[in-house]
Amino acid sequence: AQSVSQHNHHVILSEAASLELGCNYSYGGTVNLFWYVQYPGQHLQLLLKYFSGDPLVKGIKGFEAEFIKSKFSFNLRKPSVQWSDTAEYFCAVMKEDSSASKIIFGSGTRLSIRP
Amino acid sequence: DVKVTQSSRYLVKRTGEKVFLECVQDMDHENMFWYRQDPGLGLRLIYFSYDVKMKEKGDIPEGYSVSREKKERFSLILESASTNQTSMYLCASSFRVTAFFGQGTRLTVV
């Protein structure tokens, strides 16, 4: 079945540590890729997105992600995390088909940062 | 700023009740979506709509229906609420390839 996989369910890091959250998808064809973040008690916000072009995408708050087509991956990275990065992170794929573009999400990764 | 508004933040309903969750967006977006969010399962797509009166099933449509009579409004309907429909429900609308989310409705079915 076509899916979006986030293998890390809960990641715990200390402040200033480097972060990489994995995301793999199994769709063929044209896809657009996203990372969303949900801070405690808040709604989902877009961190970054990839449509085409440079596979290294920079987003808000120092986050970046790299699209590796051969690996069907779109991993999220941040060189030095802060306590305020504590949140749940969702990878998403928009698969384009003939009628509409629907967005499919991974199961999410909860990130906890120790001060 | 794009605004996606869900009519309620919290709802408590009884088993067997018919439940309406309303979502309104103010940016003339053609695509709208309903998801449910459960711990460890992420967001699962229930239904989406790409135009007025047009709808498509998502991954978990059973027990739900939707209505899109006007472009700005997308309603999720639980015909007969059950306890396994207790969840956080998220509405989104999208312009081209970027989706914007509402604040969510936490529904408890007792």
mmCIF file of N, CA and C in Angstrom, chain A:
data_model
loop_
_atom_site.group_PDB
_atom_site.id
_atom_site.type_symbol
_atom_site.label_atom_id
_atom_site.label_comp_id
_atom_site.label_asym_id
_atom_site.label_seq_id
_atom_site.Cartn_x
_atom_site.Cartn_y
_atom_site.Cartn_z
ATOM 1 N N ALA A 1 0.841 -1.194 0.000
ATOM 2 C CA ALA A 1 0.000 0.000 0.000
ATOM 3 C C ALA A 1 0.883 1.254 0.000
ATOM 4 N N GLN A 2 0.350 2.286 -0.659
ATOM 5 C CA GLN A 2 1.097 3.533 -0.675
ATOM 6 C C GLN A 2 1.039 4.170 0.699
ATOM 7 N N SER A 3 2.175 4.721 1.146
ATOM 8 C CA SER A 3 2.205 5.227 2.514
ATOM 9 C C SER A 3 3.317 6.230 2.704
ATOM 10 N N VAL A 4 3.266 6.873 3.868
ATOM 11 C CA VAL A 4 4.320 7.771 4.326
ATOM 12 C C VAL A 4 4.783 7.225 5.674
ATOM 13 N N SER A 5 6.061 6.975 5.805
ATOM 14 C CA SER A 5 6.584 6.340 7.015
ATOM 15 C C SER A 5 7.530 7.268 7.767
ATOM 16 N N GLN A 6 7.248 7.413 9.044
ATOM 17 C CA GLN A 6 8.172 8.112 9.935
ATOM 18 C C GLN A 6 8.584 7.082 10.980
ATOM 19 N N HIS A 7 9.834 6.704 10.936
ATOM 20 C CA HIS A 7 10.254 5.550 11.736
ATOM 21 C C HIS A 7 10.513 5.910 13.187
ATOM 22 N N ASN A 8 10.805 7.171 13.457
ATOM 23 C CA ASN A 8 11.060 7.584 14.832
ATOM 24 C C ASN A 8 9.764 8.076 15.442
ATOM 25 N N HIS A 9 9.289 7.392 16.463
ATOM 26 C CA HIS A 9 8.031 7.817 17.072
ATOM 27 C C HIS A 9 8.266 8.877 18.135
ATOM 28 N N HIS A 10 9.348 8.735 18.884
ATOM 29 C CA HIS A 10 9.670 9.705 19.927
ATOM 30 C C HIS A 10 11.176 9.861 19.975
ATOM 31 N N VAL A 11 11.630 11.107 19.844
ATOM 32 C CA VAL A 11 13.056 11.419 19.890
ATOM 33 C C VAL A 11 13.298 12.382 21.047
ATOM 34 N N ILE A 12 14.309 12.056 21.848
ATOM 35 C CA ILE A 12 14.659 12.908 22.991
ATOM 36 C C ILE A 12 16.088 13.386 22.789
ATOM 37 N N LEU A 13 16.271 14.695 22.818
ATOM 38 C CA LEU A 13 17.596 15.280 22.613
ATOM 39 C C LEU A 13 17.855 16.357 23.657
ATOM 40 N N SER A 14 19.112 16.645 23.849
ATOM 41 C CA SER A 14 19.496 17.791 24.678
ATOM 42 C C SER A 14 19.625 19.026 23.791
ATOM 43 N N GLU A 15 19.483 20.183 24.404
ATOM 44 C CA GLU A 15 19.661 21.428 23.647
ATOM 45 C C GLU A 15 21.036 21.452 22.992
ATOM 46 N N ALA A 16 21.081 22.028 21.793
ATOM 47 C CA ALA A 16 22.287 22.171 20.968
ATOM 48 C C ALA A 16 22.661 20.891 20.219
ATOM 49 N N ALA A 17 21.961 19.800 20.478
ATOM 50 C CA ALA A 17 22.225 18.582 19.702
ATOM 51 C C ALA A 17 21.718 18.760 18.281
ATOM 52 N N SER A 18 22.248 17.944 17.369
ATOM 53 C CA SER A 18 21.768 17.982 15.988
ATOM 54 C C SER A 18 20.593 17.016 15.837
ATOM 55 N N LEU A 19 19.723 17.355 14.912
ATOM 56 C CA LEU A 19 18.484 16.599 14.731
ATOM 57 C C LEU A 19 18.385 16.088 13.303
ATOM 58 N N GLU A 20 17.943 14.848 13.171
ATOM 59 C CA GLU A 20 17.513 14.344 11.869
ATOM 60 C C GLU A 20 16.327 13.429 12.086
ATOM 61 N N LEU A 21 15.223 13.758 11.461
ATOM 62 C CA LEU A 21 14.010 12.934 11.524
ATOM 63 C C LEU A 21 13.772 12.318 10.155
ATOM 64 N N GLY A 22 13.553 11.015 10.152
ATOM 65 C CA GLY A 22 13.416 10.312 8.893
ATOM 66 C C GLY A 22 11.996 10.324 8.350
ATOM 67 N N CYS A 23 11.887 10.366 7.022
ATOM 68 C CA CYS A 23 10.601 10.260 6.340
ATOM 69 C C CYS A 23 10.828 9.527 5.026
ATOM 70 N N ASN A 24 10.066 8.478 4.809
ATOM 71 C CA ASN A 24 10.091 7.754 3.544
ATOM 72 C C ASN A 24 8.675 7.625 3.020
ATOM 73 N N TYR A 25 8.546 7.650 1.710
ATOM 74 C CA TYR A 25 7.226 7.513 1.098
ATOM 75 C C TYR A 25 7.313 6.447 0.022
ATOM 76 N N SER A 26 6.151 5.920 -0.332
ATOM 77 C CA SER A 26 6.166 4.820 -1.290
ATOM 78 C C SER A 26 5.404 5.129 -2.567
ATOM 79 N N TYR A 27 5.105 6.388 -2.816
ATOM 80 C CA TYR A 27 4.372 6.748 -4.022
ATOM 81 C C TYR A 27 5.309 6.889 -5.208
ATOM 82 N N GLY A 28 4.841 6.452 -6.374
ATOM 83 C CA GLY A 28 5.569 6.734 -7.597
ATOM 84 C C GLY A 28 5.022 7.993 -8.231
ATOM 85 N N GLY A 29 5.624 8.410 -9.292
ATOM 86 C CA GLY A 29 5.118 9.572 -10.009
ATOM 87 C C GLY A 29 5.454 10.881 -9.324
ATOM 88 N N THR A 30 4.706 11.902 -9.673
ATOM 89 C CA THR A 30 4.978 13.246 -9.178
ATOM 90 C C THR A 30 4.412 13.434 -7.783
ATOM 91 N N VAL A 31 5.277 13.862 -6.883
ATOM 92 C CA VAL A 31 4.843 14.126 -5.520
ATOM 93 C C VAL A 31 5.414 15.458 -5.069
ATOM 94 N N ASN A 32 4.715 16.081 -4.158
ATOM 95 C CA ASN A 32 5.221 17.245 -3.454
ATOM 96 C C ASN A 32 5.353 16.847 -1.987
ATOM 97 N N LEU A 33 6.355 17.364 -1.331
ATOM 98 C CA LEU A 33 6.707 16.880 0.009
ATOM 99 C C LEU A 33 6.699 18.017 1.014
ATOM 100 N N PHE A 34 6.291 17.716 2.234
ATOM 101 C CA PHE A 34 6.117 18.733 3.260
ATOM 102 C C PHE A 34 6.571 18.201 4.620
ATOM 103 N N TRP A 35 6.971 19.131 5.457
ATOM 104 C CA TRP A 35 7.074 18.877 6.889
ATOM 105 C C TRP A 35 6.200 19.911 7.602
ATOM 106 N N TYR A 36 5.345 19.403 8.491
ATOM 107 C CA TYR A 36 4.515 20.251 9.339
ATOM 108 C C TYR A 36 4.942 20.051 10.794
ATOM 109 N N VAL A 37 4.708 21.082 11.592
ATOM 110 C CA VAL A 37 5.009 21.007 13.023
ATOM 111 C C VAL A 37 3.769 21.389 13.822
ATOM 112 N N GLN A 38 3.591 20.706 14.942
ATOM 113 C CA GLN A 38 2.484 21.033 15.845
ATOM 114 C C GLN A 38 3.056 21.234 17.232
ATOM 115 N N TYR A 39 3.124 22.496 17.659
ATOM 116 C CA TYR A 39 3.571 22.794 19.011
ATOM 117 C C TYR A 39 2.454 22.481 19.989
ATOM 118 N N PRO A 40 2.778 22.202 21.232
ATOM 119 C CA PRO A 40 1.752 21.812 22.202
ATOM 120 C C PRO A 40 0.598 22.808 22.244
ATOM 121 N N GLY A 41 -0.606 22.305 22.040
ATOM 122 C CA GLY A 41 -1.797 23.132 22.113
ATOM 123 C C GLY A 41 -2.051 24.021 20.913
ATOM 124 N N GLN A 42 -1.247 23.892 19.878
ATOM 125 C CA GLN A 42 -1.408 24.761 18.711
ATOM 126 C C GLN A 42 -1.786 23.951 17.475
ATOM 127 N N HIS A 43 -2.172 24.672 16.435
ATOM 128 C CA HIS A 43 -2.548 23.982 15.205
ATOM 129 C C HIS A 43 -1.308 23.652 14.373
ATOM 130 N N LEU A 44 -1.500 22.830 13.385
ATOM 131 C CA LEU A 44 -0.417 22.451 12.481
ATOM 132 C C LEU A 44 0.080 23.642 11.684
ATOM 133 N N GLN A 45 1.411 23.737 11.578
ATOM 134 C CA GLN A 45 2.011 24.824 10.802
ATOM 135 C C GLN A 45 2.997 24.223 9.810
ATOM 136 N N LEU A 46 3.100 24.834 8.656
ATOM 137 C CA LEU A 46 4.030 24.370 7.644
ATOM 138 C C LEU A 46 5.453 24.799 8.001
ATOM 139 N N LEU A 47 6.373 23.822 8.026
ATOM 140 C CA LEU A 47 7.790 24.107 8.269
ATOM 141 C C LEU A 47 8.519 24.376 6.960
ATOM 142 N N LEU A 48 8.296 23.490 6.000
ATOM 143 C CA LEU A 48 8.942 23.640 4.696
ATOM 144 C C LEU A 48 8.271 22.723 3.694
ATOM 145 N N LYS A 49 8.582 22.973 2.423
ATOM 146 C CA LYS A 49 7.965 22.184 1.367
ATOM 147 C C LYS A 49 8.931 22.047 0.188
ATOM 148 N N TYR A 50 8.752 20.954 -0.546
ATOM 149 C CA TYR A 50 9.535 20.719 -1.758
ATOM 150 C C TYR A 50 8.589 20.441 -2.914
ATOM 151 N N PHE A 51 8.777 21.195 -4.005
ATOM 152 C CA PHE A 51 8.003 20.937 -5.223
ATOM 153 C C PHE A 51 8.909 20.423 -6.332
ATOM 154 N N SER A 52 10.002 21.126 -6.554
ATOM 155 C CA SER A 52 10.919 20.779 -7.628
ATOM 156 C C SER A 52 12.188 21.599 -7.420
ATOM 157 N N GLY A 53 13.201 21.336 -8.266
ATOM 158 C CA GLY A 53 14.424 22.126 -8.200
ATOM 159 C C GLY A 53 15.393 21.600 -7.166
ATOM 160 N N ASP A 54 16.057 22.516 -6.467
ATOM 161 C CA ASP A 54 17.089 22.164 -5.494
ATOM 162 C C ASP A 54 16.523 21.199 -4.468
ATOM 163 N N PRO A 55 17.109 20.005 -4.343
ATOM 164 C CA PRO A 55 16.563 19.023 -3.403
ATOM 165 C C PRO A 55 16.793 19.377 -1.931
ATOM 166 N N LEU A 56 17.635 20.360 -1.672
ATOM 167 C CA LEU A 56 17.844 20.800 -0.296
ATOM 168 C C LEU A 56 16.960 22.027 -0.062
ATOM 169 N N VAL A 57 16.015 21.866 0.825
ATOM 170 C CA VAL A 57 15.013 22.911 1.045
ATOM 171 C C VAL A 57 15.200 23.506 2.435
ATOM 172 N N LYS A 58 15.186 24.814 2.496
ATOM 173 C CA LYS A 58 15.300 25.471 3.802
ATOM 174 C C LYS A 58 13.938 26.003 4.231
ATOM 175 N N GLY A 59 13.638 25.804 5.520
ATOM 176 C CA GLY A 59 12.369 26.265 6.033
ATOM 177 C C GLY A 59 12.536 27.270 7.142
ATOM 178 N N ILE A 60 11.466 27.412 7.915
ATOM 179 C CA ILE A 60 11.510 28.381 9.011
ATOM 180 C C ILE A 60 12.260 27.809 10.203
ATOM 181 N N LYS A 61 12.689 28.671 11.097
ATOM 182 C CA LYS A 61 13.286 28.316 12.390
ATOM 183 C C LYS A 61 14.536 27.448 12.250
ATOM 184 N N GLY A 62 15.265 27.604 11.142
ATOM 185 C CA GLY A 62 16.528 26.904 10.972
ATOM 186 C C GLY A 62 16.423 25.464 10.505
ATOM 187 N N PHE A 63 15.241 25.012 10.176
ATOM 188 C CA PHE A 63 15.058 23.646 9.682
ATOM 189 C C PHE A 63 15.363 23.559 8.191
ATOM 190 N N GLU A 64 15.811 22.390 7.775
ATOM 191 C CA GLU A 64 15.996 22.093 6.368
ATOM 192 C C GLU A 64 15.660 20.634 6.124
ATOM 193 N N ALA A 65 15.432 20.314 4.870
ATOM 194 C CA ALA A 65 15.130 18.920 4.512
ATOM 195 C C ALA A 65 15.746 18.634 3.161
ATOM 196 N N GLU A 66 16.126 17.379 2.974
ATOM 197 C CA GLU A 66 16.737 16.976 1.712
ATOM 198 C C GLU A 66 15.903 15.893 1.053
ATOM 199 N N PHE A 67 15.531 16.141 -0.179
ATOM 200 C CA PHE A 67 14.782 15.182 -0.982
ATOM 201 C C PHE A 67 15.788 14.299 -1.724
ATOM 202 N N ILE A 68 15.746 13.009 -1.458
ATOM 203 C CA ILE A 68 16.593 12.054 -2.185
ATOM 204 C C ILE A 68 15.659 11.126 -2.943
ATOM 205 N N LYS A 69 15.516 11.391 -4.224
ATOM 206 C CA LYS A 69 14.525 10.676 -5.033
ATOM 207 C C LYS A 69 14.798 9.180 -5.074
ATOM 208 N N SER A 70 16.062 8.817 -5.180
ATOM 209 C CA SER A 70 16.409 7.392 -5.311
ATOM 210 C C SER A 70 16.069 6.613 -4.054
ATOM 211 N N LYS A 71 16.008 7.300 -2.937
ATOM 212 C CA LYS A 71 15.690 6.644 -1.667
ATOM 213 C C LYS A 71 14.256 6.912 -1.221
ATOM 214 N N PHE A 72 13.496 7.642 -2.016
ATOM 215 C CA PHE A 72 12.126 8.019 -1.632
ATOM 216 C C PHE A 72 12.123 8.620 -0.224
ATOM 217 N N SER A 73 13.081 9.475 0.041
ATOM 218 C CA SER A 73 13.190 10.022 1.392
ATOM 219 C C SER A 73 13.152 11.541 1.383
ATOM 220 N N PHE A 74 12.755 12.097 2.515
ATOM 221 C CA PHE A 74 12.666 13.549 2.691
ATOM 222 C C PHE A 74 12.910 13.812 4.179
ATOM 223 N N ASN A 75 14.159 13.672 4.598
ATOM 224 C CA ASN A 75 14.498 13.772 6.012
ATOM 225 C C ASN A 75 14.631 15.217 6.459
ATOM 226 N N LEU A 76 14.182 15.473 7.658
ATOM 227 C CA LEU A 76 14.224 16.813 8.259
ATOM 228 C C LEU A 76 15.459 16.931 9.129
ATOM 229 N N ARG A 77 16.137 18.088 9.052
ATOM 230 C CA ARG A 77 17.351 18.271 9.844
ATOM 231 C C ARG A 77 17.376 19.661 10.473
ATOM 232 N N LYS A 78 18.089 19.723 11.586
ATOM 233 C CA LYS A 78 18.393 21.010 12.203
ATOM 234 C C LYS A 78 19.729 20.839 12.921
ATOM 235 N N PRO A 79 20.700 21.721 12.683
ATOM 236 C CA PRO A 79 22.042 21.502 13.237
ATOM 237 C C PRO A 79 22.107 21.637 14.755
ATOM 238 N N SER A 80 21.250 22.478 15.342
ATOM 239 C CA SER A 80 21.325 22.711 16.777
ATOM 240 C C SER A 80 19.925 23.018 17.306
ATOM 241 N N VAL A 81 19.345 22.082 18.035
ATOM 242 C CA VAL A 81 17.955 22.254 18.479
ATOM 243 C C VAL A 81 17.885 23.109 19.738
ATOM 244 N N GLN A 82 16.685 23.674 19.929
ATOM 245 C CA GLN A 82 16.426 24.474 21.116
ATOM 246 C C GLN A 82 15.248 23.870 21.870
ATOM 247 N N TRP A 83 15.119 24.234 23.114
ATOM 248 C CA TRP A 83 14.019 23.732 23.927
ATOM 249 C C TRP A 83 12.671 24.036 23.255
ATOM 250 N N SER A 84 12.585 25.178 22.584
ATOM 251 C CA SER A 84 11.330 25.578 21.940
ATOM 252 C C SER A 84 10.981 24.729 20.712
ATOM 253 N N ASP A 85 11.875 23.853 20.310
ATOM 254 C CA ASP A 85 11.565 22.941 19.199
ATOM 255 C C ASP A 85 10.758 21.731 19.661
ATOM 256 N N THR A 86 10.530 21.612 20.946
ATOM 257 C CA THR A 86 9.682 20.537 21.459
ATOM 258 C C THR A 86 8.314 20.613 20.796
ATOM 259 N N ALA A 87 7.941 19.555 20.078
ATOM 260 C CA ALA A 87 6.714 19.572 19.276
ATOM 261 C C ALA A 87 6.547 18.202 18.636
ATOM 262 N N GLU A 88 5.473 18.062 17.892
ATOM 263 C CA GLU A 88 5.290 16.867 17.063
ATOM 264 C C GLU A 88 5.482 17.274 15.608
ATOM 265 N N TYR A 89 6.213 16.437 14.884
ATOM 266 C CA TYR A 89 6.578 16.753 13.502
ATOM 267 C C TYR A 89 5.965 15.712 12.572
ATOM 268 N N PHE A 90 5.355 16.208 11.515
ATOM 269 C CA PHE A 90 4.674 15.333 10.562
ATOM 270 C C PHE A 90 5.228 15.548 9.167
ATOM 271 N N CYS A 91 5.585 14.446 8.547
ATOM 272 C CA CYS A 91 5.954 14.460 7.138
ATOM 273 C C CYS A 91 4.693 14.222 6.319
ATOM 274 N N ALA A 92 4.584 14.853 5.169
ATOM 275 C CA ALA A 92 3.380 14.693 4.345
ATOM 276 C C ALA A 92 3.750 14.689 2.873
ATOM 277 N N VAL A 93 2.930 13.987 2.112
ATOM 278 C CA VAL A 93 3.135 13.879 0.672
ATOM 279 C C VAL A 93 1.842 14.263 -0.025
ATOM 280 N N MET A 94 1.958 15.104 -1.030
ATOM 281 C CA MET A 94 0.806 15.399 -1.862
ATOM 282 C C MET A 94 0.996 14.655 -3.168
ATOM 283 N N LYS A 95 0.117 13.678 -3.379
ATOM 284 C CA LYS A 95 0.182 12.889 -4.593
ATOM 285 C C LYS A 95 -0.757 13.515 -5.599
ATOM 286 N N GLU A 96 -0.278 13.794 -6.773
ATOM 287 C CA GLU A 96 -1.115 14.437 -7.765
ATOM 288 C C GLU A 96 -1.799 13.371 -8.595
ATOM 289 N N ASP A 97 -3.112 13.467 -8.673
ATOM 290 C CA ASP A 97 -3.828 12.557 -9.552
ATOM 291 C C ASP A 97 -4.798 13.365 -10.394
ATOM 292 N N SER A 98 -5.649 12.675 -11.111
ATOM 293 C CA SER A 98 -6.419 13.374 -12.130
ATOM 294 C C SER A 98 -7.505 14.271 -11.551
ATOM 295 N N SER A 99 -8.009 13.925 -10.377
ATOM 296 C CA SER A 99 -9.163 14.675 -9.895
ATOM 297 C C SER A 99 -8.792 15.723 -8.859
ATOM 298 N N ALA A 100 -7.883 15.389 -8.011
ATOM 299 C CA ALA A 100 -7.546 16.330 -6.951
ATOM 300 C C ALA A 100 -6.226 15.923 -6.347
ATOM 301 N N SER A 101 -5.677 16.802 -5.594
ATOM 302 C CA SER A 101 -4.420 16.508 -4.926
ATOM 303 C C SER A 101 -4.699 16.281 -3.457
ATOM 304 N N LYS A 102 -4.541 15.067 -3.010
ATOM 305 C CA LYS A 102 -4.777 14.798 -1.600
ATOM 306 C C LYS A 102 -3.448 14.669 -0.875
ATOM 307 N N ILE A 103 -3.471 15.036 0.396
ATOM 308 C CA ILE A 103 -2.263 15.074 1.205
ATOM 309 C C ILE A 103 -2.314 13.928 2.204
ATOM 310 N N ILE A 104 -1.274 13.120 2.190
ATOM 311 C CA ILE A 104 -1.189 11.972 3.083
ATOM 312 C C ILE A 104 -0.068 12.221 4.086
ATOM 313 N N PHE A 105 -0.358 11.980 5.359
ATOM 314 C CA PHE A 105 0.578 12.248 6.435
ATOM 315 C C PHE A 105 1.192 10.981 6.995
ATOM 316 N N GLY A 106 2.395 11.124 7.510
ATOM 317 C CA GLY A 106 2.995 10.069 8.304
ATOM 318 C C GLY A 106 2.405 10.080 9.708
ATOM 319 N N SER A 107 2.852 9.141 10.521
ATOM 320 C CA SER A 107 2.286 8.968 11.862
ATOM 321 C C SER A 107 2.829 9.969 12.868
ATOM 322 N N GLY A 108 3.833 10.737 12.475
ATOM 323 C CA GLY A 108 4.351 11.779 13.352
ATOM 324 C C GLY A 108 5.521 11.322 14.201
ATOM 325 N N THR A 109 6.379 12.284 14.560
ATOM 326 C CA THR A 109 7.496 12.058 15.483
ATOM 327 C C THR A 109 7.409 13.100 16.578
ATOM 328 N N ARG A 110 7.352 12.601 17.801
ATOM 329 C CA ARG A 110 7.319 13.531 18.930
ATOM 330 C C ARG A 110 8.760 13.844 19.320
ATOM 331 N N LEU A 111 9.089 15.119 19.340
ATOM 332 C CA LEU A 111 10.436 15.563 19.701
ATOM 333 C C LEU A 111 10.396 16.230 21.072
ATOM 334 N N SER A 112 11.193 15.705 21.973
ATOM 335 C CA SER A 112 11.314 16.307 23.309
ATOM 336 C C SER A 112 12.747 16.798 23.477
ATOM 337 N N ILE A 113 12.884 18.067 23.873
ATOM 338 C CA ILE A 113 14.210 18.661 24.063
ATOM 339 C C ILE A 113 14.426 18.911 25.546
ATOM 340 N N ARG A 114 15.501 18.357 26.069
ATOM 341 C CA ARG A 114 15.860 18.582 27.473
ATOM 342 C C ARG A 114 16.629 19.892 27.575
ATOM 343 N N PRO A 115 16.193 20.771 28.507
ATOM 344 C CA PRO A 115 16.895 22.064 28.623
ATOM 345 C C PRO A 115 18.306 21.877 29.163
#
